mmCIF file of C-alpha atoms and ligand atoms in Angstrom:
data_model
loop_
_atom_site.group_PDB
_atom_site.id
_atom_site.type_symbol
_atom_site.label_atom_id
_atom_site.label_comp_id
_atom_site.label_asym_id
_atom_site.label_seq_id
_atom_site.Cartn_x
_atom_site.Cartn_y
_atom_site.Cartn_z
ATOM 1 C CA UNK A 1 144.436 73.340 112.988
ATOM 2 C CA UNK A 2 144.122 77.031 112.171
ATOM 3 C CA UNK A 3 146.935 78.784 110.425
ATOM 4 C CA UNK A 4 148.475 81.263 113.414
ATOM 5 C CA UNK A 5 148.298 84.932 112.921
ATOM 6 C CA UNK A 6 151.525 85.370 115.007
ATOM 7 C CA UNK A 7 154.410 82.823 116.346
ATOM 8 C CA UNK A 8 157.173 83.543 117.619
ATOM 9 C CA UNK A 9 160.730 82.176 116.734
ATOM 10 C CA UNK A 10 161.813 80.053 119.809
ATOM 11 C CA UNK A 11 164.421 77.303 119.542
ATOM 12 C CA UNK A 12 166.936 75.647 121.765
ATOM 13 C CA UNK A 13 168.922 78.423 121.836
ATOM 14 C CA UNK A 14 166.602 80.809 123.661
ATOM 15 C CA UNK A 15 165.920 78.259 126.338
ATOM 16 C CA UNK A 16 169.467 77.504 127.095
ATOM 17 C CA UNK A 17 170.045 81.549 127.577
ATOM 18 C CA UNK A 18 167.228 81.424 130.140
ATOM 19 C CA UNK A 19 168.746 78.309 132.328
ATOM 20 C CA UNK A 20 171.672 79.805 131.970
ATOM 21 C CA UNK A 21 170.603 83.107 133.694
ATOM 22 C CA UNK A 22 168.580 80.939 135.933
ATOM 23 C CA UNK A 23 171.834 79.447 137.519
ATOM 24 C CA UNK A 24 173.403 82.857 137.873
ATOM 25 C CA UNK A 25 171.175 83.318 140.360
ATOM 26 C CA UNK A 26 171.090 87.386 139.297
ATOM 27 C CA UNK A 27 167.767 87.735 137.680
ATOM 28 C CA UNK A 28 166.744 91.042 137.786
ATOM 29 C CA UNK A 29 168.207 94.109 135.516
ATOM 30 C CA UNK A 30 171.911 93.389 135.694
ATOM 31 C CA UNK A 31 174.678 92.549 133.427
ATOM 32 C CA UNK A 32 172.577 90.429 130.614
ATOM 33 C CA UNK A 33 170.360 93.825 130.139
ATOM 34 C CA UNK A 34 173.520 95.980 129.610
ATOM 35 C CA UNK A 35 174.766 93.538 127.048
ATOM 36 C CA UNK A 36 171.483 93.207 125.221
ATOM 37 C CA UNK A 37 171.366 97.022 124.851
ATOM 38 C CA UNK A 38 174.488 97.089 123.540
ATOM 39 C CA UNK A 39 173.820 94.278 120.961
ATOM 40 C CA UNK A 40 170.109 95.821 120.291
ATOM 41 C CA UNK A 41 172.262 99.456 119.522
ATOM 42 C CA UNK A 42 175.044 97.761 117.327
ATOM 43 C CA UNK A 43 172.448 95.268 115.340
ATOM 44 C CA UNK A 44 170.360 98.266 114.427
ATOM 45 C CA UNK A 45 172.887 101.084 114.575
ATOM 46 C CA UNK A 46 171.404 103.456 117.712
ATOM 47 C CA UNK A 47 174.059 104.865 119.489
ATOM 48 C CA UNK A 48 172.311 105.062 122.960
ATOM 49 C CA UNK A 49 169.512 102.333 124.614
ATOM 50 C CA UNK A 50 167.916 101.886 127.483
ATOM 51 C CA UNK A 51 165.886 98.466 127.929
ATOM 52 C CA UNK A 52 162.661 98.740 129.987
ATOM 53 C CA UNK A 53 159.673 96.354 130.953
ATOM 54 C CA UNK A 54 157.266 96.401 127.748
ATOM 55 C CA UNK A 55 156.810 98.547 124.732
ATOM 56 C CA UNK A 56 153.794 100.939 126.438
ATOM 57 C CA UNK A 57 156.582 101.852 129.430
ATOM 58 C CA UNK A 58 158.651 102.975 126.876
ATOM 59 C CA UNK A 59 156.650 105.296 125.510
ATOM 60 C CA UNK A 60 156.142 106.755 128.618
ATOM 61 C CA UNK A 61 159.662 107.292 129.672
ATOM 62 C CA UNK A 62 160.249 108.412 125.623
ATOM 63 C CA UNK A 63 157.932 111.358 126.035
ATOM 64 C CA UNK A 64 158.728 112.130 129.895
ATOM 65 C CA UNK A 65 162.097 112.330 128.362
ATOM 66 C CA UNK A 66 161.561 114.770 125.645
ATOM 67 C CA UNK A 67 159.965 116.852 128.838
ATOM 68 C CA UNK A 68 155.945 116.525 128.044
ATOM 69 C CA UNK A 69 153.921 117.872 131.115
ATOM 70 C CA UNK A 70 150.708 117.334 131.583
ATOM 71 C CA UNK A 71 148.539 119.840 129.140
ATOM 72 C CA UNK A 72 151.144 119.962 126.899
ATOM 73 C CA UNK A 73 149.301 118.851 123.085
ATOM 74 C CA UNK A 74 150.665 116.038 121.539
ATOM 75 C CA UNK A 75 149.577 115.471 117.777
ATOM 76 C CA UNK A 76 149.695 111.322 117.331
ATOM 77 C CA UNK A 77 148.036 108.922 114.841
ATOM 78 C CA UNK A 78 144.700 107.738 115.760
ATOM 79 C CA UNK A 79 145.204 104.597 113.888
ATOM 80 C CA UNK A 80 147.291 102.255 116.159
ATOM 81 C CA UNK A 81 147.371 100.138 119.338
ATOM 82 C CA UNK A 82 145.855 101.976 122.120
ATOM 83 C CA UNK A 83 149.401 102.472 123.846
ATOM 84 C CA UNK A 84 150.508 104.872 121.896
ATOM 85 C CA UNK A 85 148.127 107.418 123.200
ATOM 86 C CA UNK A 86 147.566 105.541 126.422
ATOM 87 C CA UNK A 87 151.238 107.098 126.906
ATOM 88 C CA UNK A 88 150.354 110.295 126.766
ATOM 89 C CA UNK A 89 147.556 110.442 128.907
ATOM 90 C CA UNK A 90 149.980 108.673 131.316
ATOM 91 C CA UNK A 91 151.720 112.272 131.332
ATOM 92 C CA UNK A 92 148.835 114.223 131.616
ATOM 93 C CA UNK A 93 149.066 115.760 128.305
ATOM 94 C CA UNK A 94 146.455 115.659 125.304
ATOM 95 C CA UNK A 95 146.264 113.986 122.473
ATOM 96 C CA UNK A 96 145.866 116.017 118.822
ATOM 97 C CA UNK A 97 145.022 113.439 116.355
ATOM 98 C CA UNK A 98 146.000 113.383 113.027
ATOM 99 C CA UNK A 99 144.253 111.464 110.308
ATOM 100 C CA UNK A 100 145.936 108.754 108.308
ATOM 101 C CA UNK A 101 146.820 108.319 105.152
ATOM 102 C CA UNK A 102 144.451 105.181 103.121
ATOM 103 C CA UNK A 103 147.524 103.599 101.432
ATOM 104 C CA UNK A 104 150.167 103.396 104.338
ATOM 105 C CA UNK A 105 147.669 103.286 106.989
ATOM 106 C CA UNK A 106 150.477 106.238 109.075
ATOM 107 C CA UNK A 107 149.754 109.932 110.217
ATOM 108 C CA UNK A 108 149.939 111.867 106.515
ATOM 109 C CA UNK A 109 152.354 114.790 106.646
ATOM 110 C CA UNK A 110 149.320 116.969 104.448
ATOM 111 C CA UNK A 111 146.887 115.865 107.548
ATOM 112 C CA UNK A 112 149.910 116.923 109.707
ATOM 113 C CA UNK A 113 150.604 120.164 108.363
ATOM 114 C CA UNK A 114 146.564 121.211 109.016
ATOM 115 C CA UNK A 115 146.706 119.768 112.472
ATOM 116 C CA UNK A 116 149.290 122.278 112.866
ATOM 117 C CA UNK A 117 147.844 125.140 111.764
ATOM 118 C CA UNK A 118 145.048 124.103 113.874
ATOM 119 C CA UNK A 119 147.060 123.808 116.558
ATOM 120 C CA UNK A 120 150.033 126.062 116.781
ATOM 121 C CA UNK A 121 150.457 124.950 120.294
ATOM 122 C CA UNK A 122 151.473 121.494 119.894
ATOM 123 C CA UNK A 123 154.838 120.997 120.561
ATOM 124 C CA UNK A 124 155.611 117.134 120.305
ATOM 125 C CA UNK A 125 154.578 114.420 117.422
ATOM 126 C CA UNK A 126 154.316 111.048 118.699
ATOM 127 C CA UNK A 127 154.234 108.890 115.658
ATOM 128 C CA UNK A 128 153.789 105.183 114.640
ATOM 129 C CA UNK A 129 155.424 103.419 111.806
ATOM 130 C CA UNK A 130 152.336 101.092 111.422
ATOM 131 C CA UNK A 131 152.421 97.408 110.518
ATOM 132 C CA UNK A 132 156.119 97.987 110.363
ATOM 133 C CA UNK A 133 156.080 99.953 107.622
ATOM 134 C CA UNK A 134 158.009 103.391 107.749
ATOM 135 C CA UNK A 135 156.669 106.971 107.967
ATOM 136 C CA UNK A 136 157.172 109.250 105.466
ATOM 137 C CA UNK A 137 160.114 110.570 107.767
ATOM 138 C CA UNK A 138 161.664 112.868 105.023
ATOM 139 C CA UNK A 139 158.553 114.903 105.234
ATOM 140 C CA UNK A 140 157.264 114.436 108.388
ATOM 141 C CA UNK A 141 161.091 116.266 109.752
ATOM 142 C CA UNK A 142 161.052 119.167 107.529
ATOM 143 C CA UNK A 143 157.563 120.063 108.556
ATOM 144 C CA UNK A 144 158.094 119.137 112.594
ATOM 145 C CA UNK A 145 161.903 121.027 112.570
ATOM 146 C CA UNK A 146 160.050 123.991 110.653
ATOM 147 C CA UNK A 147 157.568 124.289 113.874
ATOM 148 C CA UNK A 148 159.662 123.516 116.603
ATOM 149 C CA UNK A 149 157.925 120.285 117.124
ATOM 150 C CA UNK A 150 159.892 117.300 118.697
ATOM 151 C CA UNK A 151 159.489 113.787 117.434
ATOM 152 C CA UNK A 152 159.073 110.597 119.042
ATOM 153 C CA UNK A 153 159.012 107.527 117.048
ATOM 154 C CA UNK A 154 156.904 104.224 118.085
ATOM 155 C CA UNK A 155 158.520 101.554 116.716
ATOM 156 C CA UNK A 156 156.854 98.971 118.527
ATOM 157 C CA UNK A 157 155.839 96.588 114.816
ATOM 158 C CA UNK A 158 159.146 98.159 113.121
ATOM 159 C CA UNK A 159 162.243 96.631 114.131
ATOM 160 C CA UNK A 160 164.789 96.985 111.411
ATOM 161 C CA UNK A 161 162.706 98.650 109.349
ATOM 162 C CA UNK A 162 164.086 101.911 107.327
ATOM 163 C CA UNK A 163 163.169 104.886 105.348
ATOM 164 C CA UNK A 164 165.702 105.907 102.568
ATOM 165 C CA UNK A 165 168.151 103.998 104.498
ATOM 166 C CA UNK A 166 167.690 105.376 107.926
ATOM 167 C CA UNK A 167 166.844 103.135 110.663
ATOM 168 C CA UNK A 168 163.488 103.862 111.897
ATOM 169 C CA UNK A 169 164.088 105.397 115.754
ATOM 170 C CA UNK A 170 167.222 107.580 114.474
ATOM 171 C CA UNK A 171 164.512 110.449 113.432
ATOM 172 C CA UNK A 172 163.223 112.353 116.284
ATOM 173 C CA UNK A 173 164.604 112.853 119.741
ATOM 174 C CA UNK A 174 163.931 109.142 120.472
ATOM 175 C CA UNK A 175 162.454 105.528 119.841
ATOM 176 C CA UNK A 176 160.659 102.875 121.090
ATOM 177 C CA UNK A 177 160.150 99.339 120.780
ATOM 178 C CA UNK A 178 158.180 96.592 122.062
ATOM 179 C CA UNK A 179 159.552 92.793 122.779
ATOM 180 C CA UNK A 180 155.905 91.113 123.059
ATOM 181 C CA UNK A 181 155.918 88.068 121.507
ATOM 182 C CA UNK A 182 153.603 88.828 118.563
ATOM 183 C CA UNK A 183 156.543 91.345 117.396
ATOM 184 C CA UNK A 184 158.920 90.963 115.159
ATOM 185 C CA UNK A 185 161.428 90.175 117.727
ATOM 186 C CA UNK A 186 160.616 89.070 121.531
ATOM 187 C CA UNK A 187 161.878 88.662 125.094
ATOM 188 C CA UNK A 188 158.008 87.632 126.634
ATOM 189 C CA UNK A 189 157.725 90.805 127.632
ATOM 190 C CA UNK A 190 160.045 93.420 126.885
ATOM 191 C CA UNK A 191 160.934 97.212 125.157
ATOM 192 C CA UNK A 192 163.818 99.123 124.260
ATOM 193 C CA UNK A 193 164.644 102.765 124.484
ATOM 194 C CA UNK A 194 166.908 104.286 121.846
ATOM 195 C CA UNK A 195 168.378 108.049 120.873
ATOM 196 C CA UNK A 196 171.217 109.366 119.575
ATOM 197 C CA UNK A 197 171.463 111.676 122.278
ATOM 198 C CA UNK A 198 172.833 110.563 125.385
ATOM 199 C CA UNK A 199 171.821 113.261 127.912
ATOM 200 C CA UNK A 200 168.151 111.793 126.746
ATOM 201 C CA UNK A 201 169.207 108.541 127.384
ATOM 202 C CA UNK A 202 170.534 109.495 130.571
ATOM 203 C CA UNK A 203 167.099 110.718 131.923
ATOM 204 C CA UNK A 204 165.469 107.711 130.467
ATOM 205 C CA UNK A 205 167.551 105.275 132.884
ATOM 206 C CA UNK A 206 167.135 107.589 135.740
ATOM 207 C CA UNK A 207 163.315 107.025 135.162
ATOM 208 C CA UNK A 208 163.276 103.455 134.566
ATOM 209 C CA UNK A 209 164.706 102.633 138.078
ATOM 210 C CA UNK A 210 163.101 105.179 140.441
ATOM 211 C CA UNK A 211 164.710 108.325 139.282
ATOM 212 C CA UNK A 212 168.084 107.454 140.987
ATOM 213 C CA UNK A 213 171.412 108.324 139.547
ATOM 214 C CA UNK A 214 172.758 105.972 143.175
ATOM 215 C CA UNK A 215 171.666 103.654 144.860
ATOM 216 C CA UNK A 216 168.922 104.898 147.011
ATOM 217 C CA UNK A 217 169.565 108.590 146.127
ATOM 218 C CA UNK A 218 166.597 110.073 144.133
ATOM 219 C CA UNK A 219 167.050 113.219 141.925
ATOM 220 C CA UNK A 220 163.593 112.663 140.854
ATOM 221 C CA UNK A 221 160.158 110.869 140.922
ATOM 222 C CA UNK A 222 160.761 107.714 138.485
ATOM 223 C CA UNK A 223 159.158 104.454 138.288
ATOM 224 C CA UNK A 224 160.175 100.706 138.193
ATOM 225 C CA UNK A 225 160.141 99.823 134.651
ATOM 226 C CA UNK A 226 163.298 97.643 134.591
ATOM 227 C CA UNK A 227 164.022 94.689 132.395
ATOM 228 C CA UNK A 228 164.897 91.330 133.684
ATOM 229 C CA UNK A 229 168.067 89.494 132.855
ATOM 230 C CA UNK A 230 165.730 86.664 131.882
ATOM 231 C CA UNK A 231 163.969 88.588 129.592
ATOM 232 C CA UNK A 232 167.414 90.193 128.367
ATOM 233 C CA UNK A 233 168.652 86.509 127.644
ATOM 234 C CA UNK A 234 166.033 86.012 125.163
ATOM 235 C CA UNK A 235 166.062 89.116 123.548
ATOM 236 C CA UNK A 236 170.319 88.772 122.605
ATOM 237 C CA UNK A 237 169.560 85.039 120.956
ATOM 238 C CA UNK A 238 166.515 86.977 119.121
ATOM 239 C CA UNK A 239 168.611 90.016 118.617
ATOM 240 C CA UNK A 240 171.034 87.793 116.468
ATOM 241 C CA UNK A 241 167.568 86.455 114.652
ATOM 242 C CA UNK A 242 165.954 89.206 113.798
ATOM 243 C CA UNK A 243 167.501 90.154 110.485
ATOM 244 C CA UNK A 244 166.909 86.696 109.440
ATOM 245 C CA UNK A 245 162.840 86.283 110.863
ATOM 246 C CA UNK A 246 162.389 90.006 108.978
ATOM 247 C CA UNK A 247 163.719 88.420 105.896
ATOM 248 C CA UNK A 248 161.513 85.780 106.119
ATOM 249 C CA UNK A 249 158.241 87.793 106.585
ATOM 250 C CA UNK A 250 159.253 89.887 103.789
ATOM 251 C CA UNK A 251 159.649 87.002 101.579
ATOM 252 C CA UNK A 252 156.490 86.048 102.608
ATOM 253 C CA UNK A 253 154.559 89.341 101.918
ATOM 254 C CA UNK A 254 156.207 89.603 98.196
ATOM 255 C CA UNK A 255 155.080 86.264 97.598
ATOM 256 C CA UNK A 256 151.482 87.050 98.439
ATOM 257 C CA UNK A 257 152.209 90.508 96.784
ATOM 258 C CA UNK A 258 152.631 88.766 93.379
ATOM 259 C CA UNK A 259 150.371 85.814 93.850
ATOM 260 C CA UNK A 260 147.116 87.304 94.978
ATOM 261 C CA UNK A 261 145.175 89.148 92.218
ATOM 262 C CA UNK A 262 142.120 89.224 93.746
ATOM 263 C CA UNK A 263 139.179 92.387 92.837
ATOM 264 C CA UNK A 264 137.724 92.223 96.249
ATOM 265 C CA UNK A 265 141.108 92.881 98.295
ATOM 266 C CA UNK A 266 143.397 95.493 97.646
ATOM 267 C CA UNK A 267 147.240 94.280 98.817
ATOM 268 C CA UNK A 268 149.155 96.705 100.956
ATOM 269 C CA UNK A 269 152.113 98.505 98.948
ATOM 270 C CA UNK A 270 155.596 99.532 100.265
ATOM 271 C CA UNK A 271 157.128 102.702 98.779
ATOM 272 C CA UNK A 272 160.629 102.117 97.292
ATOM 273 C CA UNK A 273 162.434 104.027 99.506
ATOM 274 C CA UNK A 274 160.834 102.228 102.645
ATOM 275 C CA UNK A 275 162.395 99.064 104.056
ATOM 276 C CA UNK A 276 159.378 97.430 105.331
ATOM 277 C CA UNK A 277 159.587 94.515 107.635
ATOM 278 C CA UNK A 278 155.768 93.226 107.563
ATOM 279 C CA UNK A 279 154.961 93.031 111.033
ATOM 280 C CA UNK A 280 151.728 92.949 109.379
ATOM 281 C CA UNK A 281 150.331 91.835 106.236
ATOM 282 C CA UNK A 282 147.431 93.926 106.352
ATOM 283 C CA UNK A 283 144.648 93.828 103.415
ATOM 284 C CA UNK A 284 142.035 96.359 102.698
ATOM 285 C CA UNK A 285 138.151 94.939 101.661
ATOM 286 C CA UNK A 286 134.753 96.140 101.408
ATOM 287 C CA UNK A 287 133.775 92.326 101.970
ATOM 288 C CA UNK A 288 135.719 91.803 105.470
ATOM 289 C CA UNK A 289 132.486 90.102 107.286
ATOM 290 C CA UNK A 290 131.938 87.436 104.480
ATOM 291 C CA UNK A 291 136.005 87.240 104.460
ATOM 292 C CA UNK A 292 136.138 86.395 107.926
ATOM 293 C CA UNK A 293 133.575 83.686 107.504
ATOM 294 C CA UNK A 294 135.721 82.725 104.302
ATOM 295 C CA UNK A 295 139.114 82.881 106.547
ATOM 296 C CA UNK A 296 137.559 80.611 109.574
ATOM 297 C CA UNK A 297 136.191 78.005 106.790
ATOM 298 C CA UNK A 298 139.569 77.532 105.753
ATOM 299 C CA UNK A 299 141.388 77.574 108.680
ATOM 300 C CA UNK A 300 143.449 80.580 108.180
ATOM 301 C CA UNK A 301 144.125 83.061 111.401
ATOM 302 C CA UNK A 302 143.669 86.594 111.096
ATOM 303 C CA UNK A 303 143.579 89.831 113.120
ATOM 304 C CA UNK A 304 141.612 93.450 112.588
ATOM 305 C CA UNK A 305 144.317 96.034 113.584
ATOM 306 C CA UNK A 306 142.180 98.021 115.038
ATOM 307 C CA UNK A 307 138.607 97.452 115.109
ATOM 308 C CA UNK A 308 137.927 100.378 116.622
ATOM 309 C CA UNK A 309 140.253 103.773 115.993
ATOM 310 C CA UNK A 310 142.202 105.256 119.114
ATOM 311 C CA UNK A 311 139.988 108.517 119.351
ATOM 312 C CA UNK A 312 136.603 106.651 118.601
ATOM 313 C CA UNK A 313 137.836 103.997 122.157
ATOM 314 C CA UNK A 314 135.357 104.914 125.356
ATOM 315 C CA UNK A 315 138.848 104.988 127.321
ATOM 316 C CA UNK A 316 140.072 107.878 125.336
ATOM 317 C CA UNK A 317 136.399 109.711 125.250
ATOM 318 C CA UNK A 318 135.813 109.883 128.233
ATOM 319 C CA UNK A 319 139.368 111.361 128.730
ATOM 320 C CA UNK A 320 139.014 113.967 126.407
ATOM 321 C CA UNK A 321 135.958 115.077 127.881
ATOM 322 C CA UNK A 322 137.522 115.547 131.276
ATOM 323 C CA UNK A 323 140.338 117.465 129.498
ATOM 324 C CA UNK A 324 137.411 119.949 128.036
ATOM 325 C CA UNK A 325 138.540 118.984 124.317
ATOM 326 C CA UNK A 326 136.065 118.052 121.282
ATOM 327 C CA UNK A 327 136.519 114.740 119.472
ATOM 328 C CA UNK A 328 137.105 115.600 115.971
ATOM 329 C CA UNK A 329 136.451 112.907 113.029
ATOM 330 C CA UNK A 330 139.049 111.151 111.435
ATOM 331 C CA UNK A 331 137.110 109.953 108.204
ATOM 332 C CA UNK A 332 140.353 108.259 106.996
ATOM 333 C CA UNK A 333 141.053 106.253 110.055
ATOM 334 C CA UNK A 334 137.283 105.051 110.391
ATOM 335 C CA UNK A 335 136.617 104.107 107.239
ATOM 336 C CA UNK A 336 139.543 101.911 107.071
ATOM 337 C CA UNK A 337 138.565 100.459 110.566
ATOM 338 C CA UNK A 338 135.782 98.381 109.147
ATOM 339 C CA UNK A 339 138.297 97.041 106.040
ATOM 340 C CA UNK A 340 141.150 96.169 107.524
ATOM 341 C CA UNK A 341 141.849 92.554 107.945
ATOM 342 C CA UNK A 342 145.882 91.327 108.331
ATOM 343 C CA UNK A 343 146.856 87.574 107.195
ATOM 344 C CA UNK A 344 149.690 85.675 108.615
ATOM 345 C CA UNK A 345 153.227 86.700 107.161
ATOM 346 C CA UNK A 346 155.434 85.717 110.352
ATOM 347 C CA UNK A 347 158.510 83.773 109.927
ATOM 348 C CA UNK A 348 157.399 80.752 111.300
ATOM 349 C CA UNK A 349 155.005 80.174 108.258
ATOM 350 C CA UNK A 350 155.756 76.986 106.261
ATOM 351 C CA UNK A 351 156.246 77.476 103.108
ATOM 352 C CA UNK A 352 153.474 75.592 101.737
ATOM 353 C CA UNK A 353 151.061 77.279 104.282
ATOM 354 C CA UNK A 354 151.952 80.813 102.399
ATOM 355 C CA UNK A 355 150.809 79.049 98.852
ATOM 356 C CA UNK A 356 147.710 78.157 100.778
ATOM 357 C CA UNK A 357 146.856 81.474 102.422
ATOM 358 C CA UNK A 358 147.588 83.064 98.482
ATOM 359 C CA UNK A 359 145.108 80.274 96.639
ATOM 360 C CA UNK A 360 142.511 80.548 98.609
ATOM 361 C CA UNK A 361 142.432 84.103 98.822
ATOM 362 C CA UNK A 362 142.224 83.971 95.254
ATOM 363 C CA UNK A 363 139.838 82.045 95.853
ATOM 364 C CA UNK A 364 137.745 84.412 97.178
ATOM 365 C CA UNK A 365 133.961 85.421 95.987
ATOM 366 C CA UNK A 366 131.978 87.374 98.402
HETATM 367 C C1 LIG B 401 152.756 96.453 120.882
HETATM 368 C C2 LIG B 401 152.657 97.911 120.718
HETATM 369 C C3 LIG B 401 152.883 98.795 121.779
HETATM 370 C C4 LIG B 401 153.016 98.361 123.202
HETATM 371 O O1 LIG B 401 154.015 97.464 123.465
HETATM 372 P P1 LIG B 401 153.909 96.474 124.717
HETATM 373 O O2 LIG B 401 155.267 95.871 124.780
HETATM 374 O O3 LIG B 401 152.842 95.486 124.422
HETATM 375 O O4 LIG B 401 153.595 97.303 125.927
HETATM 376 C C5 LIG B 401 152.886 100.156 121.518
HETATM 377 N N1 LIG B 401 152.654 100.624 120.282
HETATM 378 C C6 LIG B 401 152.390 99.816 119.241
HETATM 379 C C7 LIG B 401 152.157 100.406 117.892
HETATM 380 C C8 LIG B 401 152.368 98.433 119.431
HETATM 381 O O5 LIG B 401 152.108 97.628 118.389
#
């Protein structure tokens, strides 16, 4: 059997939450969502959350929220799951992109502070901390605050994580995160809104559930992005994991970290003052075809995050076109496209299963 790229944590104690629900008989958004927001905000110190349906419908709400309208630019990373800028076509508003930097894989403040004197205009930064490791956010704030730009932080592959600190969310004006089982968390579906402003997360809730403040009264057009108490069951059991499965995968990357010495691959590196949680392991290689072929003769999953960068996708072409904007190259962001190649590092990895994944790619000769 292949080696798994992702699995998620699920034990006895997730499935017992779920029955338990179950014979409630109150399934929808209700009481078990407002306790698993207040566990998500105390386990990773937000003081204000809003669950919501998936990671992509929260970063819709997030930049509705901040008050995007449609035209409005919005400088983003083209290196990342196609959510992230599906959500701001979703508001009507274009996407600036900003090229990456080769080491950390995120949006580089030097590319950032170009894009901005490109585009003195742009008044938001939607940002990803990639592979869940953290932006440069020291940086990245002194140049948005200096230009009146307001930051939104995808944190979809980061939960926990931290930069000098800081968890990753508390930055700009607000966070997201995604619950889909690949993540480092879960609830089958799921996300989770977070700011420390609570007028913010106010406007949030109002647009999760149809833009009403009562019960059929509606201040505004909203949408019906709730989370389930079902869902919310899960996500308190994995709420109380979550330190614990991020422990693991870190374990797991600094094992391959100082086990694989290998000329062909170059190892992904975490900065000191970064806590990075690994949603990723994510090597770089000039070889990746013959590594596949390597990978699949051994039985080892893997994933290519992203085969193809967010401003290069048809989707997002097309869109642009409509919106009368050029495409501009991101040399960064396509060159790594055709290296990138992640390995499993989740916490469900047996231990001798890592030792295997770090021999044979030592192992390697292309
Ligand atoms: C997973 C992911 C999303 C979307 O989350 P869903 O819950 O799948 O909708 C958004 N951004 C990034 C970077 C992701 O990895």
């Amino acid at each position: 059997m292949t080696i798994a790229i992702a699995r998620p944590s699920i034990d006895e104690r997730e499935i017992e939450a779920v029955v338990a629900v179950m014979r409630t008989g109150s399934l929808a958004q209700g009481d078990t969502v407002a306790e698993f927001e207040k566990k998500f905000a105390a386990e990773f110190a937000h003081s204000h959350t809003a669950a919501i349906t998936n990671g992509t419908a929260a970063l819709h709400i997030a930049l509705l929220s901040a008050g995007v309208q449609p035209g409005d630019r919005v400088l983003t990373t083209p290196f990342s799951f196609i959510a992230t800028t599906n959500a701001i076509i979703y508001c009507g508003a274009v996407p600036c992109f900003v090229d990456i930097d080769e080491y950390s894989f995120n949006l580089s403040p030097e590319n950032l502070e170009a894009s901005i004197a490109k585009y003195p205009d742009a008044k938001y930064l939607l940002l990803v901390h990639l592979f869940g490791n953290p932006c440069r956010m020291d940086e990245i704030m002194n140049i948005a605050n200096k230009h009146n730009i307001t930051v939104i932080e995808d944190c979809a592959q980061a939960h926990g994580a931290e930069f000098d600190a800081r968890p990753v969310g508390t930055f700009g004006i607000g966070g997201t995160f995604s619950f889909y089982p690949t993540k480092n968390m879960t609830t089958g579906e799921g996300g989770m809104l977070v700011s420390s402003d609570v007028a913010y997360i106010e406007r949030c809730k109002k647009l999760i559930n149809h833009g009403s403040s009562e019960r059929y009264v509606h201040d505004i057009t909203g949408y019906n992005y709730r989370l389930t108490n079902i869902a919310a069951a899960i996500g308190l059991v994995q709420a109380d994991k979550v330190r614990e499965m991020n422990h693991r995968r870190k374990l797991n990357a600094a094992y391959y970290n100082a086990n694989i010495a290998n000329e062909w691959l170059r190892l992904p590196e975490a900065s000191a003052r970064a806590n990075h949680v690994f949603h990723q392991y994510t090597i770089v290689t000039d070889e990746r075809d013959k590594l596949e072929a390597y990978l699949n003769k051994h039985a080892i999953g893997y994933g290519i995050y992203y085969p193809i960068p967010i401003h290069l996708q048809r989707s997002v072409m097309e869109y642009m076109r409509h919106a009368g904007q050029s495409i501009e190259r991101m040399p960064v962001a396509e060159a790594l496209s055709t290296k990138v190649i992640s390995i499993p590092v989740h916490s469900q990895l047996p231990e001798e299963e890592v030792l295997y994944i770090a021999e044979k790619l030592n192992g390697f000769r292309p």
